[in-house]
PDB file of C-alpha atoms and ligand atoms in Angstrom:
ATOM      1  CA  MET A   1      45.110-103.951  28.895  1.00 52.00           C
ATOM      2  CA  PRO A   2      41.478-105.071  28.473  1.00 57.00           C
ATOM      3  CA  ARG A   3      39.496-102.416  26.645  1.00 86.00           C
ATOM      4  CA  SER A   4      38.364 -99.952  29.292  1.00 96.00           C
ATOM      5  CA  ILE A   5      35.898 -97.134  28.750  1.00 98.00           C
ATOM      6  CA  ALA A   6      36.143 -93.523  29.862  1.00 98.00           C
ATOM      7  CA  ILE A   7      32.765 -91.803  29.928  1.00 98.00           C
ATOM      8  CA  THR A   8      33.073 -88.042  29.511  1.00 98.00           C
ATOM      9  CA  ARG A   9      30.475 -85.353  28.921  1.00 98.00           C
ATOM     10  CA  ALA A  10      30.515 -82.304  26.709  1.00 98.00           C
ATOM     11  CA  ILE A  11      31.015 -78.837  28.160  1.00 98.00           C
ATOM     12  CA  SER A  12      27.700 -77.017  28.413  1.00 98.00           C
ATOM     13  CA  PRO A  13      27.296 -73.654  26.660  1.00 97.00           C
ATOM     14  CA  ALA A  14      26.084 -72.503  30.125  1.00 97.00           C
ATOM     15  CA  LEU A  15      29.367 -73.438  31.877  1.00 97.00           C
ATOM     16  CA  ALA A  16      29.690 -69.851  33.181  1.00 96.00           C
ATOM     17  CA  ASP A  17      26.604 -70.487  35.371  1.00 97.00           C
ATOM     18  CA  CYS A  18      28.266 -73.432  37.132  1.00 98.00           C
ATOM     19  CA  GLU A  19      27.938 -74.064  40.849  1.00 98.00           C
ATOM     20  CA  LEU A  20      30.718 -72.445  42.899  1.00 98.00           C
ATOM     21  CA  THR A  21      31.397 -73.045  46.584  1.00 97.00           C
ATOM     22  CA  TYR A  22      34.923 -71.914  47.482  1.00 95.00           C
ATOM     23  CA  LEU A  23      35.893 -69.912  44.406  1.00 96.00           C
ATOM     24  CA  GLU A  24      34.904 -66.431  43.279  1.00 97.00           C
ATOM     25  CA  ARG A  25      33.200 -66.346  39.887  1.00 98.00           C
ATOM     26  CA  VAL A  26      35.611 -65.238  37.148  1.00 98.00           C
ATOM     27  CA  PRO A  27      35.069 -65.237  33.377  1.00 97.00           C
ATOM     28  CA  ILE A  28      35.605 -68.646  31.762  1.00 97.00           C
ATOM     29  CA  ASP A  29      36.673 -68.952  28.138  1.00 97.00           C
ATOM     30  CA  VAL A  30      34.342 -71.769  27.063  1.00 97.00           C
ATOM     31  CA  GLU A  31      36.197 -72.354  23.781  1.00 97.00           C
ATOM     32  CA  GLN A  32      39.501 -72.717  25.611  1.00 98.00           C
ATOM     33  CA  ALA A  33      37.828 -74.994  28.151  1.00 98.00           C
ATOM     34  CA  ARG A  34      36.586 -77.143  25.243  1.00 98.00           C
ATOM     35  CA  ALA A  35      40.086 -77.308  23.731  1.00 98.00           C
ATOM     36  CA  GLN A  36      41.575 -78.345  27.089  1.00 98.00           C
ATOM     37  CA  HIS A  37      38.806 -80.926  27.538  1.00 98.00           C
ATOM     38  CA  ARG A  38      39.549 -82.392  24.098  1.00 98.00           C
ATOM     39  CA  ALA A  39      43.235 -82.706  25.032  1.00 98.00           C
ATOM     40  CA  TYR A  40      42.174 -84.457  28.240  1.00 98.00           C
ATOM     41  CA  GLU A  41      40.085 -86.923  26.212  1.00 98.00           C
ATOM     42  CA  GLU A  42      43.072 -87.460  23.905  1.00 98.00           C
ATOM     43  CA  ALA A  43      45.219 -88.255  26.947  1.00 98.00           C
ATOM     44  CA  LEU A  44      42.671 -90.912  27.920  1.00 98.00           C
ATOM     45  CA  MET A  45      42.714 -92.348  24.378  1.00 98.00           C
ATOM     46  CA  GLU A  46      46.507 -92.377  24.345  1.00 98.00           C
ATOM     47  CA  ALA A  47      46.368 -94.430  27.533  1.00 97.00           C
ATOM     48  CA  GLY A  48      44.184 -96.972  25.702  1.00 96.00           C
ATOM     49  CA  TYR A  49      40.704 -95.963  26.837  1.00 97.00           C
ATOM     50  CA  LEU A  50      37.707 -95.821  24.559  1.00 97.00           C
ATOM     51  CA  VAL A  51      36.180 -92.394  25.179  1.00 98.00           C
ATOM     52  CA  GLU A  52      32.398 -92.252  25.159  1.00 98.00           C
ATOM     53  CA  ARG A  53      31.340 -88.605  25.295  1.00 98.00           C
ATOM     54  CA  LEU A  54      27.762 -87.841  26.351  1.00 98.00           C
ATOM     55  CA  ASP A  55      25.808 -84.819  25.107  1.00 98.00           C
ATOM     56  CA  THR A  56      24.989 -81.804  27.216  1.00 98.00           C
ATOM     57  CA  SER A  57      22.481 -78.951  27.208  1.00 96.00           C
ATOM     58  CA  PRO A  58      22.242 -75.320  28.362  1.00 96.00           C
ATOM     59  CA  GLN A  59      20.210 -76.620  31.343  1.00 96.00           C
ATOM     60  CA  MET A  60      23.216 -78.402  32.862  1.00 97.00           C
ATOM     61  CA  PRO A  61      26.134 -75.974  33.371  1.00 98.00           C
ATOM     62  CA  ASP A  62      28.204 -78.515  35.324  1.00 98.00           C
ATOM     63  CA  SER A  63      27.643 -81.529  33.049  1.00 98.00           C
ATOM     64  CA  VAL A  64      31.347 -81.887  32.163  1.00 98.00           C
ATOM     65  CA  PHE A  65      32.045 -82.949  35.763  1.00 98.00           C
ATOM     66  CA  VAL A  66      30.645 -86.408  35.127  1.00 98.00           C
ATOM     67  CA  GLU A  67      32.541 -87.978  38.035  1.00 98.00           C
ATOM     68  CA  ASP A  68      29.992 -86.583  40.476  1.00 98.00           C
ATOM     69  CA  ILE A  69      27.109 -88.495  38.928  1.00 98.00           C
ATOM     70  CA  ALA A  70      28.236 -92.077  39.513  1.00 99.00           C
ATOM     71  CA  ILE A  71      30.771 -94.301  41.249  1.00 98.00           C
ATOM     72  CA  VAL A  72      31.925 -97.240  39.187  1.00 98.00           C
ATOM     73  CA  PHE A  73      33.250-100.509  40.644  1.00 98.00           C
ATOM     74  CA  ASP A  74      34.148-103.781  38.926  1.00 97.00           C
ATOM     75  CA  GLU A  75      30.928-105.384  40.200  1.00 98.00           C
ATOM     76  CA  LEU A  76      28.383-102.554  39.874  1.00 98.00           C
ATOM     77  CA  ALA A  77      27.893 -98.804  39.587  1.00 98.00           C
ATOM     78  CA  ILE A  78      26.171 -96.458  41.997  1.00 99.00           C
ATOM     79  CA  VAL A  79      24.243 -93.566  40.458  1.00 99.00           C
ATOM     80  CA  THR A  80      24.450 -90.635  42.846  1.00 98.00           C
ATOM     81  CA  ARG A  81      21.909 -88.093  44.005  1.00 98.00           C
ATOM     82  CA  PRO A  82      24.085 -84.963  43.658  1.00 98.00           C
ATOM     83  CA  GLY A  83      24.217 -82.536  46.560  1.00 98.00           C
ATOM     84  CA  ALA A  84      23.514 -79.514  44.345  1.00 98.00           C
ATOM     85  CA  GLU A  85      19.915 -79.600  43.194  1.00 98.00           C
ATOM     86  CA  SER A  86      20.890 -77.959  39.886  1.00 98.00           C
ATOM     87  CA  ARG A  87      22.898 -81.090  39.052  1.00 98.00           C
ATOM     88  CA  ARG A  88      20.224 -83.759  39.684  1.00 98.00           C
ATOM     89  CA  HIS A  89      18.978 -83.853  36.089  1.00 96.00           C
ATOM     90  CA  GLU A  90      22.472 -84.855  34.955  1.00 98.00           C
ATOM     91  CA  THR A  91      21.838 -88.393  36.206  1.00 98.00           C
ATOM     92  CA  PRO A  92      19.516 -90.064  33.608  1.00 98.00           C
ATOM     93  CA  ALA A  93      21.933 -89.910  30.649  1.00 98.00           C
ATOM     94  CA  VAL A  94      24.865 -91.095  32.763  1.00 98.00           C
ATOM     95  CA  ALA A  95      22.782 -93.962  34.167  1.00 98.00           C
ATOM     96  CA  GLU A  96      21.724 -94.931  30.654  1.00 98.00           C
ATOM     97  CA  ALA A  97      25.340 -95.021  29.457  1.00 98.00           C
ATOM     98  CA  LEU A  98      26.568 -97.015  32.455  1.00 98.00           C
ATOM     99  CA  ALA A  99      23.719 -99.541  32.217  1.00 98.00           C
ATOM    100  CA  ALA A 100      25.497-101.025  29.190  1.00 97.00           C
ATOM    101  CA  TYR A 101      28.431-102.053  31.397  1.00 97.00           C
ATOM    102  CA  ARG A 102      27.284-102.439  35.002  1.00 98.00           C
ATOM    103  CA  THR A 103      24.306-103.317  37.208  1.00 98.00           C
ATOM    104  CA  LEU A 104      23.095-100.016  38.631  1.00 98.00           C
ATOM    105  CA  HIS A 105      22.212 -99.030  42.194  1.00 98.00           C
ATOM    106  CA  ALA A 106      20.717 -95.586  42.843  1.00 98.00           C
ATOM    107  CA  ILE A 107      21.189 -93.421  45.914  1.00 98.00           C
ATOM    108  CA  GLN A 108      17.787 -92.509  47.375  1.00 98.00           C
ATOM    109  CA  ALA A 109      16.560 -89.349  49.173  1.00 98.00           C
ATOM    110  CA  PRO A 110      17.271 -88.022  51.733  1.00 98.00           C
ATOM    111  CA  ALA A 111      20.809 -89.125  50.910  1.00 98.00           C
ATOM    112  CA  THR A 112      22.925 -86.871  48.728  1.00 98.00           C
ATOM    113  CA  VAL A 113      26.388 -87.658  47.407  1.00 98.00           C
ATOM    114  CA  ASP A 114      28.755 -86.359  44.727  1.00 98.00           C
ATOM    115  CA  GLY A 115      31.186 -88.873  43.216  1.00 98.00           C
ATOM    116  CA  GLY A 116      33.974 -86.372  43.935  1.00 98.00           C
ATOM    117  CA  ASP A 117      33.581 -87.298  47.596  1.00 98.00           C
ATOM    118  CA  ILE A 118      34.330 -90.985  47.059  1.00 98.00           C
ATOM    119  CA  LEU A 119      37.917 -92.223  47.101  1.00 98.00           C
ATOM    120  CA  VAL A 120      38.437 -95.840  46.076  1.00 96.00           C
ATOM    121  CA  ALA A 121      41.798 -97.422  46.812  1.00 93.00           C
ATOM    122  CA  ASP A 122      41.750-101.127  46.074  1.00 88.00           C
ATOM    123  CA  ARG A 123      39.006-102.617  48.350  1.00 93.00           C
ATOM    124  CA  THR A 124      38.883 -99.544  50.597  1.00 94.00           C
ATOM    125  CA  VAL A 125      36.282 -96.860  49.987  1.00 97.00           C
ATOM    126  CA  VAL A 126      36.480 -93.533  51.824  1.00 97.00           C
ATOM    127  CA  VAL A 127      33.391 -91.318  51.739  1.00 98.00           C
ATOM    128  CA  GLY A 128      33.919 -87.621  52.461  1.00 98.00           C
ATOM    129  CA  ARG A 129      31.079 -85.921  54.300  1.00 98.00           C
ATOM    130  CA  SER A 130      30.885 -82.480  52.734  1.00 97.00           C
ATOM    131  CA  SER A 131      28.428 -79.776  51.732  1.00 97.00           C
ATOM    132  CA  ARG A 132      27.367 -82.230  48.972  1.00 98.00           C
ATOM    133  CA  THR A 133      27.549 -85.643  50.689  1.00 98.00           C
ATOM    134  CA  ASN A 134      25.630 -86.505  53.856  1.00 98.00           C
ATOM    135  CA  GLU A 135      25.527 -89.189  56.531  1.00 98.00           C
ATOM    136  CA  ALA A 136      22.547 -90.960  54.901  1.00 98.00           C
ATOM    137  CA  ALA A 137      24.646 -91.503  51.784  1.00 98.00           C
ATOM    138  CA  VAL A 138      27.426 -93.094  53.830  1.00 98.00           C
ATOM    139  CA  GLY A 139      24.867 -95.627  55.144  1.00 98.00           C
ATOM    140  CA  GLN A 140      23.472 -96.436  51.680  1.00 98.00           C
ATOM    141  CA  ILE A 141      26.946 -96.833  50.160  1.00 98.00           C
ATOM    142  CA  ARG A 142      27.924 -99.156  53.020  1.00 98.00           C
ATOM    143  CA  GLN A 143      24.842-101.294  52.446  1.00 98.00           C
ATOM    144  CA  ILE A 144      25.649-101.669  48.759  1.00 98.00           C
ATOM    145  CA  LEU A 145      29.401-102.291  49.063  1.00 98.00           C
ATOM    146  CA  GLU A 146      30.078-104.149  52.311  1.00 98.00           C
ATOM    147  CA  PRO A 147      28.421-107.382  51.140  1.00 98.00           C
ATOM    148  CA  LEU A 148      30.913-107.343  48.246  1.00 98.00           C
ATOM    149  CA  GLY A 149      33.881-107.218  50.634  1.00 98.00           C
ATOM    150  CA  TYR A 150      34.673-103.496  50.436  1.00 98.00           C
ATOM    151  CA  SER A 151      35.588-101.654  53.643  1.00 96.00           C
ATOM    152  CA  VAL A 152      33.754 -98.352  53.764  1.00 97.00           C
ATOM    153  CA  TYR A 153      35.011 -95.507  55.979  1.00 96.00           C
ATOM    154  CA  ASP A 154      33.891 -91.914  56.226  1.00 97.00           C
ATOM    155  CA  THR A 155      35.723 -88.712  57.006  1.00 97.00           C
ATOM    156  CA  VAL A 156      34.922 -85.008  57.141  1.00 96.00           C
ATOM    157  CA  VAL A 157      35.845 -82.741  54.213  1.00 95.00           C
ATOM    158  CA  ARG A 158      36.950 -79.267  55.239  1.00 92.00           C
ATOM    159  CA  GLY A 159      38.470 -76.343  53.393  1.00 93.00           C
ATOM    160  CA  CYS A 160      37.587 -77.634  49.927  1.00 96.00           C
ATOM    161  CA  LEU A 161      34.613 -78.749  47.836  1.00 97.00           C
ATOM    162  CA  HIS A 162      35.120 -82.508  47.646  1.00 98.00           C
ATOM    163  CA  LEU A 163      37.189 -85.206  49.307  1.00 98.00           C
ATOM    164  CA  LYS A 164      39.066 -85.639  46.030  1.00 98.00           C
ATOM    165  CA  SER A 165      40.048 -81.951  46.044  1.00 98.00           C
ATOM    166  CA  ALA A 166      42.142 -82.979  49.069  1.00 98.00           C
ATOM    167  CA  VAL A 167      43.244 -86.534  48.362  1.00 98.00           C
ATOM    168  CA  THR A 168      43.459 -88.838  45.332  1.00 98.00           C
ATOM    169  CA  SER A 169      45.096 -92.133  44.558  1.00 97.00           C
ATOM    170  CA  LEU A 170      48.509 -92.388  42.838  1.00 97.00           C
ATOM    171  CA  GLY A 171      48.978 -96.128  43.364  1.00 93.00           C
ATOM    172  CA  ASP A 172      47.540 -99.074  45.278  1.00 87.00           C
ATOM    173  CA  ASP A 173      48.765 -97.743  48.612  1.00 91.00           C
ATOM    174  CA  LEU A 174      50.020 -94.313  47.573  1.00 96.00           C
ATOM    175  CA  LEU A 175      47.958 -91.138  47.898  1.00 97.00           C
ATOM    176  CA  LEU A 176      48.458 -87.530  46.818  1.00 98.00           C
ATOM    177  CA  VAL A 177      47.273 -85.298  49.675  1.00 97.00           C
ATOM    178  CA  ASN A 178      46.906 -81.754  50.835  1.00 97.00           C
ATOM    179  CA  PRO A 179      47.668 -82.418  54.524  1.00 95.00           C
ATOM    180  CA  HIS A 180      45.737 -79.310  55.624  1.00 95.00           C
ATOM    181  CA  TRP A 181      42.459 -80.491  54.103  1.00 95.00           C
ATOM    182  CA  ILE A 182      42.361 -84.097  55.322  1.00 93.00           C
ATOM    183  CA  ASP A 183      42.106 -85.841  58.633  1.00 91.00           C
ATOM    184  CA  ARG A 184      45.433 -87.687  58.583  1.00 88.00           C
ATOM    185  CA  ASP A 185      44.122 -90.482  60.845  1.00 89.00           C
ATOM    186  CA  ALA A 186      41.610 -91.501  58.171  1.00 89.00           C
ATOM    187  CA  PHE A 187      44.501 -92.207  55.772  1.00 92.00           C
ATOM    188  CA  SER A 188      47.165 -93.506  58.147  1.00 91.00           C
ATOM    189  CA  ARG A 189      47.458 -96.869  56.388  1.00 89.00           C
ATOM    190  CA  PHE A 190      48.581 -95.248  53.113  1.00 93.00           C
ATOM    191  CA  ARG A 191      51.911 -93.826  51.994  1.00 95.00           C
ATOM    192  CA  THR A 192      51.486 -90.225  50.873  1.00 97.00           C
ATOM    193  CA  VAL A 193      52.954 -87.601  48.573  1.00 98.00           C
ATOM    194  CA  GLU A 194      52.116 -84.105  49.815  1.00 98.00           C
ATOM    195  CA  VAL A 195      51.287 -81.264  47.458  1.00 98.00           C
ATOM    196  CA  ASP A 196      53.831 -78.458  47.356  1.00 98.00           C
ATOM    197  CA  PRO A 197      52.719 -75.920  49.994  1.00 98.00           C
ATOM    198  CA  SER A 198      52.494 -73.212  47.311  1.00 98.00           C
ATOM    199  CA  GLU A 199      49.977 -75.359  45.339  1.00 98.00           C
ATOM    200  CA  PRO A 200      47.151 -76.209  47.772  1.00 97.00           C
ATOM    201  CA  ALA A 201      44.689 -77.152  45.001  1.00 97.00           C
ATOM    202  CA  ALA A 202      47.057 -79.725  43.488  1.00 98.00           C
ATOM    203  CA  ALA A 203      45.868 -82.891  45.271  1.00 98.00           C
ATOM    204  CA  ASN A 204      43.690 -84.047  42.377  1.00 98.00           C
ATOM    205  CA  ALA A 205      45.354 -86.562  40.047  1.00 98.00           C
ATOM    206  CA  LEU A 206      43.684 -89.122  37.788  1.00 98.00           C
ATOM    207  CA  ARG A 207      45.352 -92.484  38.218  1.00 97.00           C
ATOM    208  CA  LEU A 208      45.038 -94.758  35.190  1.00 97.00           C
ATOM    209  CA  HIS A 209      46.442 -98.281  34.806  1.00 93.00           C
ATOM    210  CA  ASP A 210      49.949 -97.166  33.767  1.00 95.00           C
ATOM    211  CA  ARG A 211      50.077 -93.389  34.183  1.00 98.00           C
ATOM    212  CA  VAL A 212      48.708 -90.432  36.080  1.00 98.00           C
ATOM    213  CA  ILE A 213      46.928 -87.546  34.358  1.00 98.00           C
ATOM    214  CA  PHE A 214      47.735 -84.310  36.162  1.00 98.00           C
ATOM    215  CA  SER A 215      47.248 -80.572  35.637  1.00 98.00           C
ATOM    216  CA  SER A 216      50.198 -78.608  34.264  1.00 98.00           C
ATOM    217  CA  SER A 217      49.132 -75.731  36.554  1.00 98.00           C
ATOM    218  CA  TYR A 218      50.986 -77.390  39.471  1.00 98.00           C
ATOM    219  CA  PRO A 219      54.593 -77.989  38.334  1.00 98.00           C
ATOM    220  CA  LYS A 220      56.125 -78.281  41.808  1.00 98.00           C
ATOM    221  CA  THR A 221      53.688 -80.976  42.884  1.00 98.00           C
ATOM    222  CA  ALA A 222      54.156 -82.690  39.492  1.00 98.00           C
ATOM    223  CA  GLU A 223      57.844 -82.938  40.297  1.00 98.00           C
ATOM    224  CA  ARG A 224      57.043 -84.585  43.627  1.00 98.00           C
ATOM    225  CA  ILE A 225      54.731 -87.107  41.934  1.00 98.00           C
ATOM    226  CA  ALA A 226      57.402 -87.937  39.336  1.00 98.00           C
ATOM    227  CA  ARG A 227      59.975 -88.405  42.108  1.00 98.00           C
ATOM    228  CA  ALA A 228      57.612 -90.921  43.732  1.00 97.00           C
ATOM    229  CA  GLY A 229      58.009 -93.015  40.564  1.00 97.00           C
ATOM    230  CA  CYS A 230      54.734 -92.241  38.755  1.00 97.00           C
ATOM    231  CA  ARG A 231      54.583 -91.743  35.001  1.00 98.00           C
ATOM    232  CA  LEU A 232      52.887 -88.399  34.411  1.00 98.00           C
ATOM    233  CA  HIS A 233      50.804 -87.148  31.516  1.00 98.00           C
ATOM    234  CA  LEU A 234      50.342 -83.406  32.032  1.00 98.00           C
ATOM    235  CA  VAL A 235      47.283 -81.646  30.630  1.00 98.00           C
ATOM    236  CA  GLU A 236      46.157 -78.033  30.743  1.00 98.00           C
ATOM    237  CA  ALA A 237      43.148 -77.805  33.024  1.00 97.00           C
ATOM    238  CA  SER A 238      43.142 -74.135  33.973  1.00 96.00           C
ATOM    239  CA  GLU A 239      39.736 -73.141  32.523  1.00 97.00           C
ATOM    240  CA  LEU A 240      37.729 -75.901  34.211  1.00 97.00           C
ATOM    241  CA  ALA A 241      39.586 -75.140  37.451  1.00 97.00           C
ATOM    242  CA  LYS A 242      37.712 -71.801  37.397  1.00 98.00           C
ATOM    243  CA  ALA A 243      34.495 -73.872  37.617  1.00 98.00           C
ATOM    244  CA  GLU A 244      35.977 -75.696  40.635  1.00 98.00           C
ATOM    245  CA  GLY A 245      36.711 -78.843  38.640  1.00 97.00           C
ATOM    246  CA  ALA A 246      39.903 -80.836  38.199  1.00 97.00           C
ATOM    247  CA  VAL A 247      41.133 -83.917  36.351  1.00 98.00           C
ATOM    248  CA  THR A 248      39.290 -86.737  38.129  1.00 98.00           C
ATOM    249  CA  CYS A 249      35.987 -84.846  37.754  1.00 98.00           C
ATOM    250  CA  CYS A 250      35.889 -85.062  33.968  1.00 98.00           C
ATOM    251  CA  SER A 251      35.580 -88.826  33.477  1.00 98.00           C
ATOM    252  CA  LEU A 252      34.060 -92.026  34.769  1.00 98.00           C
ATOM    253  CA  ILE A 253      36.440 -94.912  34.253  1.00 98.00           C
ATOM    254  CA  VAL A 254      34.797 -98.242  33.517  1.00 98.00           C
ATOM    255  CA  ALA A 255      37.493-100.901  33.745  1.00 95.00           C
ATOM    256  CA  GLY A 256      37.366-103.630  31.074  1.00 93.00           C
ATOM    257  CA  ASP A 257      36.920-107.321  32.015  1.00 77.00           C
TER     258      ASP A 257
HETATM  259  C1  CIR U   1      30.203 -78.131  41.192  1.00 74.71           C
HETATM  260  O1  CIR U   1      30.300 -77.272  42.066  1.00 74.71           O
HETATM  261  O2  CIR U   1      29.443 -79.087  41.279  1.00 74.71           O
HETATM  262  C2  CIR U   1      31.042 -77.950  39.940  1.00 74.71           C
HETATM  263  N1  CIR U   1      31.148 -76.566  39.614  1.00 74.71           N
HETATM  264  C3  CIR U   1      32.408 -78.542  40.133  1.00 74.71           C
HETATM  265  C4  CIR U   1      32.374 -80.014  40.365  1.00 74.71           C
HETATM  266  C5  CIR U   1      33.735 -80.616  40.404  1.00 74.71           C
HETATM  267  N2  CIR U   1      33.637 -82.007  40.569  1.00 74.71           N
HETATM  268  C6  CIR U   1      34.507 -82.755  41.256  1.00 74.71           C
HETATM  269  O3  CIR U   1      35.412 -82.210  41.888  1.00 74.71           O
HETATM  270  N3  CIR U   1      34.291 -84.043  41.322  1.00 74.71           N
END
């Protein structure tokens, strides 16, 4: 595999003050979260990625969820304007890191978008309109990507924070979905694996070139993913789940040439 980069970001000492939309606030063990995050980074390294971890500060409780701050394609990267105002000052350091690898485009006001609302499957890009991502962002993303041959669709996110809480990619035409949180018509051209009904939050998997990183909190859905033929690398992700984050949220994958 060409050397690919995974950009991650340290867990802020202020993690307990994170944004929460659907979850009740419960105590988070920051040290345990850090240990789980390190194991996640090790999983990325084991898969051959060079992990570049950015610094954090007490002013950015949600910094570890670096996925929301940019969307990386082979040709360019889009720096987002996050839907939560508290997260907007996370962008400069991420932009600086990505500038070494990609030409940057920046989302402009009044558009807001979190990277967690963008699903990329081959040349198809689905933008979830959510409490974080608005119509204006769909237009700006279309303008940037359509000239490059990407097809950009949008769909409504309901019942969960981000589009990728409800659907993520397991393969070129294979998606992991929670059928109750997606509009099935928007994904009709894909084959799907459904989460186990007892694990509604399990639709977030991080697909890498030869394996899928997945949370050990959802064993029944893990079994379904394995049965679909995917090679799984399970990680503990329970502490960051309390901050409404999952496995895709904690990295930006920059594919090597
Ligand atoms: C937030 O509400 O912004 C964070 N507490 C969680 C963000 C999770 N990010 C993601 O799903 N892409």
